[in-house]
Amino acid sequence: MIRLYVPDPLQAGASVTPTADQSRYLIGVMRLSAGEAVALFNGRDGEWRARLVEVAKRGCRLEAEALLRPQTIGPDLELIVALVKRARLETIVEKAAELGACGVRPVITRRTNADHTNVARLQAIATEAAEQTGRLDVPKVAAPVRLEALLDAWPQGRRLMFCDEAGDARPVIEALAPFAGDAAPFAVLIGPEGGFAPEERDKVRALAFATPVSLGPRILRADTAAITALALWQAALGDWRA
Ligand code: SAH
């Protein structure tokens, strides 16, 4: 069944008008006709079976019928990633959604040369990946901020897995082991192609909430590092253990 993210409240009988793009996809691409079923989720009310009740030139309308799966919440895991080239950042956002991150925060570091990105496009990629992967929520893509500002306003209780390529960090499995079982919110930090500047690295390593980790003896590209780090976190502390 086709899955669509919609912002609308979902309950039995709820009427949902998909966006123009979604309508085009349902009617134009997938050739659905009135009476056919689609799955809807909004990140709050679980997944609902809905039926296409109206098909018109300008769009269509769906009606929610029955709850397919109640809402569940995944682990509180964010990905903080330095702005890297557009194609790579898009891959990172898509894979973060597949790997169960609940948010992606692009950051500006000393060695990033970009200071903006198309957040709406990244959010659309995250939404499509969430629809495709079967999750019941969509990771939120934040607007880029400076890494230092983010660290200075760090939320109480969230831990940081600092992916540190410099070589003397502990192996990731060993470094995460002490946190098994405490279900603390976490974030993973991945640097830019040029790596972290020494002052940045010193600053992050000195933070009480940060745990530097090594992802092995080879330098990984930011996209590989992000995917690897999220997967290892999910396996060590997240919902891959169930
Ligand atoms: N400064 C590096 C390249 C940075 S790779 C160089 O020597 O050119 C981009 C980011 O991926 C790094 O900042 C780090 O967060 C992560 N990364 C890559 N390889 C890693 C490794 N072996 N261990 C931990 N983190 C790694």
PDB file of C-alpha atoms and ligand atoms in Angstrom:
ATOM      1  CA  MET A   1       0.000   0.000   0.000  1.00  0.00           C
ATOM      2  CA  ILE A   2       1.213   3.512  -0.792  1.00  0.00           C
ATOM      3  CA  ARG A   3       2.169   5.464   2.355  1.00  0.00           C
ATOM      4  CA  LEU A   4       1.839   9.216   2.609  1.00  0.00           C
ATOM      5  CA  TYR A   5       2.813  11.669   5.308  1.00  0.00           C
ATOM      6  CA  VAL A   6       0.117  14.278   5.937  1.00  0.00           C
ATOM      7  CA  PRO A   7       0.076  16.983   8.613  1.00  0.00           C
ATOM      8  CA  ASP A   8      -3.683  16.581   9.243  1.00  0.00           C
ATOM      9  CA  PRO A   9      -5.160  14.959  12.368  1.00  0.00           C
ATOM     10  CA  LEU A  10      -6.063  11.315  11.701  1.00  0.00           C
ATOM     11  CA  GLN A  11      -9.071   9.500  13.133  1.00  0.00           C
ATOM     12  CA  ALA A  12     -11.922   7.422  11.733  1.00  0.00           C
ATOM     13  CA  GLY A  13     -13.770   9.521   9.190  1.00  0.00           C
ATOM     14  CA  ALA A  14     -11.135  12.282   9.005  1.00  0.00           C
ATOM     15  CA  SER A  15     -11.063  13.968   5.619  1.00  0.00           C
ATOM     16  CA  VAL A  16      -7.606  14.612   4.182  1.00  0.00           C
ATOM     17  CA  THR A  17      -6.725  16.683   1.140  1.00  0.00           C
ATOM     18  CA  PRO A  18      -3.268  15.688  -0.126  1.00  0.00           C
ATOM     19  CA  THR A  19      -0.895  18.326  -1.495  1.00  0.00           C
ATOM     20  CA  ALA A  20      -0.832  18.956  -5.238  1.00  0.00           C
ATOM     21  CA  ASP A  21       2.341  16.850  -5.546  1.00  0.00           C
ATOM     22  CA  GLN A  22       0.829  13.978  -3.588  1.00  0.00           C
ATOM     23  CA  SER A  23      -2.352  14.105  -5.698  1.00  0.00           C
ATOM     24  CA  ARG A  24      -0.293  14.044  -8.864  1.00  0.00           C
ATOM     25  CA  TYR A  25       1.582  11.045  -7.546  1.00  0.00           C
ATOM     26  CA  LEU A  26      -1.549   9.138  -6.512  1.00  0.00           C
ATOM     27  CA  ILE A  27      -3.606   9.883  -9.581  1.00  0.00           C
ATOM     28  CA  GLY A  28      -1.120  10.727 -12.313  1.00  0.00           C
ATOM     29  CA  VAL A  29       1.726   8.364 -11.485  1.00  0.00           C
ATOM     30  CA  MET A  30       0.196   5.490  -9.521  1.00  0.00           C
ATOM     31  CA  ARG A  31      -3.123   5.692 -11.391  1.00  0.00           C
ATOM     32  CA  LEU A  32      -5.258   5.160  -8.303  1.00  0.00           C
ATOM     33  CA  SER A  33      -8.977   5.562  -8.697  1.00  0.00           C
ATOM     34  CA  ALA A  34     -11.800   6.297  -6.265  1.00  0.00           C
ATOM     35  CA  GLY A  35     -12.295   3.532  -3.700  1.00  0.00           C
ATOM     36  CA  GLU A  36      -8.650   2.483  -3.534  1.00  0.00           C
ATOM     37  CA  ALA A  37      -6.724   2.458  -0.253  1.00  0.00           C
ATOM     38  CA  VAL A  38      -3.656   4.415   0.850  1.00  0.00           C
ATOM     39  CA  ALA A  39      -1.866   4.422   4.228  1.00  0.00           C
ATOM     40  CA  LEU A  40      -1.512   7.774   5.999  1.00  0.00           C
ATOM     41  CA  PHE A  41       0.591   8.858   8.965  1.00  0.00           C
ATOM     42  CA  ASN A  42       1.190  12.217  10.603  1.00  0.00           C
ATOM     43  CA  GLY A  43       3.753  11.490  13.306  1.00  0.00           C
ATOM     44  CA  ARG A  44       1.147  11.638  16.094  1.00  0.00           C
ATOM     45  CA  ASP A  45      -1.908   9.462  15.460  1.00  0.00           C
ATOM     46  CA  GLY A  46      -0.387   6.233  14.123  1.00  0.00           C
ATOM     47  CA  GLU A  47      -0.852   4.811  10.638  1.00  0.00           C
ATOM     48  CA  TRP A  48      -4.329   4.829   9.099  1.00  0.00           C
ATOM     49  CA  ARG A  49      -5.877   3.085   6.161  1.00  0.00           C
ATOM     50  CA  ALA A  50      -7.583   5.723   4.081  1.00  0.00           C
ATOM     51  CA  ARG A  51      -9.704   5.504   0.967  1.00  0.00           C
ATOM     52  CA  LEU A  52      -9.676   7.739  -2.039  1.00  0.00           C
ATOM     53  CA  VAL A  53     -13.184   9.201  -2.004  1.00  0.00           C
ATOM     54  CA  GLU A  54     -12.909  11.962  -4.583  1.00  0.00           C
ATOM     55  CA  VAL A  55     -10.815  12.258  -7.681  1.00  0.00           C
ATOM     56  CA  ALA A  56     -11.060  15.554  -9.518  1.00  0.00           C
ATOM     57  CA  LYS A  57      -8.963  17.400 -12.067  1.00  0.00           C
ATOM     58  CA  ARG A  58      -7.450  19.686  -9.471  1.00  0.00           C
ATOM     59  CA  GLY A  59      -6.734  17.133  -6.765  1.00  0.00           C
ATOM     60  CA  CYS A  60      -8.232  14.413  -4.680  1.00  0.00           C
ATOM     61  CA  ARG A  61      -9.615  13.732  -1.228  1.00  0.00           C
ATOM     62  CA  LEU A  62      -8.991  10.844   1.130  1.00  0.00           C
ATOM     63  CA  GLU A  63     -10.956   9.621   4.112  1.00  0.00           C
ATOM     64  CA  ALA A  64      -9.294   7.823   7.028  1.00  0.00           C
ATOM     65  CA  GLU A  65     -11.009   4.532   7.892  1.00  0.00           C
ATOM     66  CA  ALA A  66      -9.153   2.358  10.331  1.00  0.00           C
ATOM     67  CA  LEU A  67      -6.029   2.399  12.445  1.00  0.00           C
ATOM     68  CA  LEU A  68      -3.402   0.079  10.956  1.00  0.00           C
ATOM     69  CA  ARG A  69      -0.647   0.663  13.546  1.00  0.00           C
ATOM     70  CA  PRO A  70      -0.681   2.747  16.725  1.00  0.00           C
ATOM     71  CA  GLN A  71       1.876   5.542  17.033  1.00  0.00           C
ATOM     72  CA  THR A  72       5.249   4.478  18.388  1.00  0.00           C
ATOM     73  CA  ILE A  73       8.201   6.697  19.133  1.00  0.00           C
ATOM     74  CA  GLY A  74      11.700   5.713  18.146  1.00  0.00           C
ATOM     75  CA  PRO A  75      14.842   6.507  20.130  1.00  0.00           C
ATOM     76  CA  ASP A  76      15.674  10.185  20.601  1.00  0.00           C
ATOM     77  CA  LEU A  77      18.659  10.344  18.243  1.00  0.00           C
ATOM     78  CA  GLU A  78      19.649  13.446  16.293  1.00  0.00           C
ATOM     79  CA  LEU A  79      22.220  13.776  13.580  1.00  0.00           C
ATOM     80  CA  ILE A  80      24.331  16.928  13.615  1.00  0.00           C
ATOM     81  CA  VAL A  81      26.275  17.190  10.409  1.00  0.00           C
ATOM     82  CA  ALA A  82      28.532  19.894   9.006  1.00  0.00           C
ATOM     83  CA  LEU A  83      27.324  21.370   5.722  1.00  0.00           C
ATOM     84  CA  VAL A  84      28.861  19.299   2.954  1.00  0.00           C
ATOM     85  CA  LYS A  85      28.238  19.281  -0.797  1.00  0.00           C
ATOM     86  CA  ARG A  86      24.581  19.225  -1.771  1.00  0.00           C
ATOM     87  CA  ALA A  87      24.390  15.687  -3.189  1.00  0.00           C
ATOM     88  CA  ARG A  88      26.211  14.264  -0.187  1.00  0.00           C
ATOM     89  CA  LEU A  89      24.009  16.159   2.271  1.00  0.00           C
ATOM     90  CA  GLU A  90      20.904  14.878   0.497  1.00  0.00           C
ATOM     91  CA  THR A  91      22.165  11.317   0.800  1.00  0.00           C
ATOM     92  CA  ILE A  92      22.905  11.894   4.478  1.00  0.00           C
ATOM     93  CA  VAL A  93      19.377  13.181   5.154  1.00  0.00           C
ATOM     94  CA  GLU A  94      17.752  10.292   3.285  1.00  0.00           C
ATOM     95  CA  LYS A  95      19.865   7.683   5.101  1.00  0.00           C
ATOM     96  CA  ALA A  96      19.332   9.361   8.482  1.00  0.00           C
ATOM     97  CA  ALA A  97      15.577   9.006   7.937  1.00  0.00           C
ATOM     98  CA  GLU A  98      15.977   5.340   7.022  1.00  0.00           C
ATOM     99  CA  LEU A  99      18.205   4.726  10.025  1.00  0.00           C
ATOM    100  CA  GLY A 100      15.686   6.172  12.469  1.00  0.00           C
ATOM    101  CA  ALA A 101      17.158   9.560  13.363  1.00  0.00           C
ATOM    102  CA  CYS A 102      14.450  11.872  14.713  1.00  0.00           C
ATOM    103  CA  GLY A 103      16.101  15.040  13.420  1.00  0.00           C
ATOM    104  CA  VAL A 104      18.943  16.338  11.281  1.00  0.00           C
ATOM    105  CA  ARG A 105      20.739  19.579  12.132  1.00  0.00           C
ATOM    106  CA  PRO A 106      23.157  20.918   9.537  1.00  0.00           C
ATOM    107  CA  VAL A 107      25.897  22.967  11.182  1.00  0.00           C
ATOM    108  CA  ILE A 108      28.434  25.522  10.072  1.00  0.00           C
ATOM    109  CA  THR A 109      31.942  24.808  11.314  1.00  0.00           C
ATOM    110  CA  ARG A 110      35.312  26.542  10.861  1.00  0.00           C
ATOM    111  CA  ARG A 111      36.054  24.488   7.772  1.00  0.00           C
ATOM    112  CA  THR A 112      32.671  24.541   6.065  1.00  0.00           C
ATOM    113  CA  ASN A 113      32.558  27.069   3.279  1.00  0.00           C
ATOM    114  CA  ALA A 114      28.772  27.075   2.810  1.00  0.00           C
ATOM    115  CA  ASP A 115      26.461  28.746   5.280  1.00  0.00           C
ATOM    116  CA  HIS A 116      23.070  27.818   3.859  1.00  0.00           C
ATOM    117  CA  THR A 117      21.230  24.910   2.324  1.00  0.00           C
ATOM    118  CA  ASN A 118      17.798  24.275   0.861  1.00  0.00           C
ATOM    119  CA  VAL A 119      16.060  23.120   4.040  1.00  0.00           C
ATOM    120  CA  ALA A 120      12.673  22.650   2.312  1.00  0.00           C
ATOM    121  CA  ARG A 121      14.221  20.294  -0.218  1.00  0.00           C
ATOM    122  CA  LEU A 122      16.038  18.345   2.506  1.00  0.00           C
ATOM    123  CA  GLN A 123      12.770  18.127   4.463  1.00  0.00           C
ATOM    124  CA  ALA A 124      11.009  16.754   1.368  1.00  0.00           C
ATOM    125  CA  ILE A 125      13.747  14.111   1.017  1.00  0.00           C
ATOM    126  CA  ALA A 126      13.346  13.160   4.686  1.00  0.00           C
ATOM    127  CA  THR A 127       9.575  12.895   4.245  1.00  0.00           C
ATOM    128  CA  GLU A 128       9.850  10.666   1.180  1.00  0.00           C
ATOM    129  CA  ALA A 129      12.364   8.423   2.930  1.00  0.00           C
ATOM    130  CA  ALA A 130      10.067   8.150   5.962  1.00  0.00           C
ATOM    131  CA  GLU A 131       7.108   7.201   3.724  1.00  0.00           C
ATOM    132  CA  GLN A 132       9.208   4.605   1.980  1.00  0.00           C
ATOM    133  CA  THR A 133      10.789   3.094   5.053  1.00  0.00           C
ATOM    134  CA  GLY A 134       7.616   2.463   7.034  1.00  0.00           C
ATOM    135  CA  ARG A 135       8.343   4.701   9.994  1.00  0.00           C
ATOM    136  CA  LEU A 136       5.493   6.542  11.681  1.00  0.00           C
ATOM    137  CA  ASP A 137       7.129   9.953  11.927  1.00  0.00           C
ATOM    138  CA  VAL A 138       9.269  12.212   9.761  1.00  0.00           C
ATOM    139  CA  PRO A 139      12.649  13.445  10.970  1.00  0.00           C
ATOM    140  CA  LYS A 140      12.740  17.212  11.278  1.00  0.00           C
ATOM    141  CA  VAL A 141      15.431  18.996   9.267  1.00  0.00           C
ATOM    142  CA  ALA A 142      16.562  22.166  11.032  1.00  0.00           C
ATOM    143  CA  ALA A 143      17.989  25.317   9.475  1.00  0.00           C
ATOM    144  CA  PRO A 144      21.798  25.473   9.681  1.00  0.00           C
ATOM    145  CA  VAL A 145      23.332  27.090  12.770  1.00  0.00           C
ATOM    146  CA  ARG A 146      26.908  27.578  13.881  1.00  0.00           C
ATOM    147  CA  LEU A 147      28.289  24.535  15.698  1.00  0.00           C
ATOM    148  CA  GLU A 148      29.518  26.710  18.559  1.00  0.00           C
ATOM    149  CA  ALA A 149      26.079  28.278  19.067  1.00  0.00           C
ATOM    150  CA  LEU A 150      24.503  24.821  19.126  1.00  0.00           C
ATOM    151  CA  LEU A 151      27.000  23.570  21.703  1.00  0.00           C
ATOM    152  CA  ASP A 152      26.568  26.679  23.860  1.00  0.00           C
ATOM    153  CA  ALA A 153      22.791  26.158  24.025  1.00  0.00           C
ATOM    154  CA  TRP A 154      23.005  22.389  24.478  1.00  0.00           C
ATOM    155  CA  PRO A 155      19.855  20.871  26.007  1.00  0.00           C
ATOM    156  CA  GLN A 156      20.224  19.365  29.452  1.00  0.00           C
ATOM    157  CA  GLY A 157      20.464  15.585  29.427  1.00  0.00           C
ATOM    158  CA  ARG A 158      21.299  15.008  25.757  1.00  0.00           C
ATOM    159  CA  ARG A 159      24.551  13.156  25.113  1.00  0.00           C
ATOM    160  CA  LEU A 160      26.808  13.675  22.105  1.00  0.00           C
ATOM    161  CA  MET A 161      28.613  10.949  20.184  1.00  0.00           C
ATOM    162  CA  PHE A 162      31.480  12.925  18.668  1.00  0.00           C
ATOM    163  CA  CYS A 163      32.854  11.180  15.582  1.00  0.00           C
ATOM    164  CA  ASP A 164      36.486  12.169  15.863  1.00  0.00           C
ATOM    165  CA  GLU A 165      38.723  11.124  13.011  1.00  0.00           C
ATOM    166  CA  ALA A 166      41.902  12.286  14.714  1.00  0.00           C
ATOM    167  CA  GLY A 167      42.772   8.769  15.790  1.00  0.00           C
ATOM    168  CA  ASP A 168      43.030   8.725  19.567  1.00  0.00           C
ATOM    169  CA  ALA A 169      39.304   8.372  20.366  1.00  0.00           C
ATOM    170  CA  ARG A 170      38.129   5.032  21.751  1.00  0.00           C
ATOM    171  CA  PRO A 171      36.585   2.478  19.381  1.00  0.00           C
ATOM    172  CA  VAL A 172      32.882   3.216  19.032  1.00  0.00           C
ATOM    173  CA  ILE A 173      31.489  -0.025  20.502  1.00  0.00           C
ATOM    174  CA  GLU A 174      33.666   0.320  23.577  1.00  0.00           C
ATOM    175  CA  ALA A 175      32.927   4.045  23.952  1.00  0.00           C
ATOM    176  CA  LEU A 176      29.137   3.573  23.806  1.00  0.00           C
ATOM    177  CA  ALA A 177      28.978   0.510  26.073  1.00  0.00           C
ATOM    178  CA  PRO A 178      28.671   2.491  29.338  1.00  0.00           C
ATOM    179  CA  PHE A 179      25.434   4.107  28.080  1.00  0.00           C
ATOM    180  CA  ALA A 180      23.575   0.864  27.339  1.00  0.00           C
ATOM    181  CA  GLY A 181      20.375   0.804  29.324  1.00  0.00           C
ATOM    182  CA  ASP A 182      20.107   4.451  30.297  1.00  0.00           C
ATOM    183  CA  ALA A 183      18.000   5.519  27.263  1.00  0.00           C
ATOM    184  CA  ALA A 184      19.400   9.072  27.291  1.00  0.00           C
ATOM    185  CA  PRO A 185      18.654  11.281  24.291  1.00  0.00           C
ATOM    186  CA  PHE A 186      21.692  11.336  22.013  1.00  0.00           C
ATOM    187  CA  ALA A 187      23.126  13.219  19.070  1.00  0.00           C
ATOM    188  CA  VAL A 188      25.791  12.117  16.608  1.00  0.00           C
ATOM    189  CA  LEU A 189      28.247  14.770  15.367  1.00  0.00           C
ATOM    190  CA  ILE A 190      29.910  14.468  11.948  1.00  0.00           C
ATOM    191  CA  GLY A 191      32.421  17.013  10.698  1.00  0.00           C
ATOM    192  CA  PRO A 192      32.980  18.543   7.248  1.00  0.00           C
ATOM    193  CA  GLU A 193      35.171  17.191   4.458  1.00  0.00           C
ATOM    194  CA  GLY A 194      38.064  19.218   5.820  1.00  0.00           C
ATOM    195  CA  GLY A 195      37.543  17.828   9.316  1.00  0.00           C
ATOM    196  CA  PHE A 196      37.248  19.810  12.548  1.00  0.00           C
ATOM    197  CA  ALA A 197      39.660  22.644  13.290  1.00  0.00           C
ATOM    198  CA  PRO A 198      41.938  21.848  16.286  1.00  0.00           C
ATOM    199  CA  GLU A 199      40.200  24.478  18.489  1.00  0.00           C
ATOM    200  CA  GLU A 200      36.807  23.009  17.639  1.00  0.00           C
ATOM    201  CA  ARG A 201      37.953  19.534  18.389  1.00  0.00           C
ATOM    202  CA  ASP A 202      39.414  20.623  21.752  1.00  0.00           C
ATOM    203  CA  LYS A 203      36.199  22.428  22.613  1.00  0.00           C
ATOM    204  CA  VAL A 204      33.992  19.423  21.821  1.00  0.00           C
ATOM    205  CA  ARG A 205      36.264  16.993  23.607  1.00  0.00           C
ATOM    206  CA  ALA A 206      36.156  19.116  26.752  1.00  0.00           C
ATOM    207  CA  LEU A 207      32.343  19.014  26.972  1.00  0.00           C
ATOM    208  CA  ALA A 208      31.010  16.804  29.770  1.00  0.00           C
ATOM    209  CA  PHE A 209      28.156  15.524  27.578  1.00  0.00           C
ATOM    210  CA  ALA A 210      30.431  14.528  24.671  1.00  0.00           C
ATOM    211  CA  THR A 211      31.907  11.079  24.069  1.00  0.00           C
ATOM    212  CA  PRO A 212      34.559  11.006  21.335  1.00  0.00           C
ATOM    213  CA  VAL A 213      34.447   7.846  19.247  1.00  0.00           C
ATOM    214  CA  SER A 214      36.566   6.392  16.484  1.00  0.00           C
ATOM    215  CA  LEU A 215      34.958   4.773  13.438  1.00  0.00           C
ATOM    216  CA  GLY A 216      38.064   2.796  12.631  1.00  0.00           C
ATOM    217  CA  PRO A 217      41.503   3.349  11.141  1.00  0.00           C
ATOM    218  CA  ARG A 218      40.340   4.770   7.792  1.00  0.00           C
ATOM    219  CA  ILE A 219      39.112   8.306   7.153  1.00  0.00           C
ATOM    220  CA  LEU A 220      35.519   8.093   5.939  1.00  0.00           C
ATOM    221  CA  ARG A 221      33.674  10.607   3.815  1.00  0.00           C
ATOM    222  CA  ALA A 222      31.022  12.503   5.752  1.00  0.00           C
ATOM    223  CA  ASP A 223      28.158  10.472   4.215  1.00  0.00           C
ATOM    224  CA  THR A 224      29.799   7.130   5.007  1.00  0.00           C
ATOM    225  CA  ALA A 225      30.673   8.351   8.506  1.00  0.00           C
ATOM    226  CA  ALA A 226      27.077   9.501   9.164  1.00  0.00           C
ATOM    227  CA  ILE A 227      25.511   6.242   7.992  1.00  0.00           C
ATOM    228  CA  THR A 228      28.038   4.154   9.890  1.00  0.00           C
ATOM    229  CA  ALA A 229      27.697   6.163  13.094  1.00  0.00           C
ATOM    230  CA  LEU A 230      23.885   6.055  13.096  1.00  0.00           C
ATOM    231  CA  ALA A 231      23.880   2.314  12.396  1.00  0.00           C
ATOM    232  CA  LEU A 232      26.366   1.588  15.162  1.00  0.00           C
ATOM    233  CA  TRP A 233      24.433   3.757  17.619  1.00  0.00           C
ATOM    234  CA  GLN A 234      21.172   1.967  16.758  1.00  0.00           C
ATOM    235  CA  ALA A 235      22.873  -1.405  17.229  1.00  0.00           C
ATOM    236  CA  ALA A 236      24.559  -0.466  20.517  1.00  0.00           C
ATOM    237  CA  LEU A 237      21.920   1.725  22.190  1.00  0.00           C
ATOM    238  CA  GLY A 238      18.907   2.090  19.915  1.00  0.00           C
ATOM    239  CA  ASP A 239      15.998   0.122  18.503  1.00  0.00           C
ATOM    240  CA  TRP A 240      18.061  -2.497  16.694  1.00  0.00           C
ATOM    241  CA  ARG A 241      18.403  -4.316  20.011  1.00  0.00           C
ATOM    242  CA  ALA A 242      14.728  -5.242  20.374  1.00  0.00           C
TER     243      ALA A 242
HETATM  244  N1  SAH B   1      39.668  15.684   8.352  1.00  0.00           N
HETATM  245  C1  SAH B   1      39.574  14.535   7.562  1.00  0.00           C
HETATM  246  C2  SAH B   1      38.283  14.347   6.771  1.00  0.00           C
HETATM  247  C3  SAH B   1      37.034  14.497   7.575  1.00  0.00           C
HETATM  248  S1  SAH B   1      35.926  13.227   7.250  1.00  0.00           S
HETATM  249  C4  SAH B   1      40.773  14.502   6.678  1.00  0.00           C
HETATM  250  O1  SAH B   1      41.766  14.037   7.188  1.00  0.00           O
HETATM  251  O2  SAH B   1      40.697  14.955   5.537  1.00  0.00           O
HETATM  252  C5  SAH B   1      34.401  13.960   7.748  1.00  0.00           C
HETATM  253  C6  SAH B   1      33.925  13.592   9.134  1.00  0.00           C
HETATM  254  O3  SAH B   1      33.585  12.207   9.197  1.00  0.00           O
HETATM  255  C7  SAH B   1      34.923  13.785  10.260  1.00  0.00           C
HETATM  256  O4  SAH B   1      34.989  15.102  10.709  1.00  0.00           O
HETATM  257  C8  SAH B   1      34.389  12.827  11.329  1.00  0.00           C
HETATM  258  O5  SAH B   1      33.315  13.418  12.057  1.00  0.00           O
HETATM  259  C9  SAH B   1      33.859  11.692  10.499  1.00  0.00           C
HETATM  260  N2  SAH B   1      34.851  10.617  10.356  1.00  0.00           N
HETATM  261  C10 SAH B   1      35.443  10.201   9.222  1.00  0.00           C
HETATM  262  N3  SAH B   1      36.262   9.160   9.454  1.00  0.00           N
HETATM  263  C11 SAH B   1      36.166   8.895  10.774  1.00  0.00           C
HETATM  264  C12 SAH B   1      36.786   7.925  11.634  1.00  0.00           C
HETATM  265  N4  SAH B   1      37.632   7.005  11.178  1.00  0.00           N
HETATM  266  N5  SAH B   1      36.445   7.964  12.957  1.00  0.00           N
HETATM  267  C13 SAH B   1      35.592   8.884  13.437  1.00  0.00           C
HETATM  268  N6  SAH B   1      35.000   9.822  12.671  1.00  0.00           N
HETATM  269  C14 SAH B   1      35.268   9.831  11.363  1.00  0.00           C
END
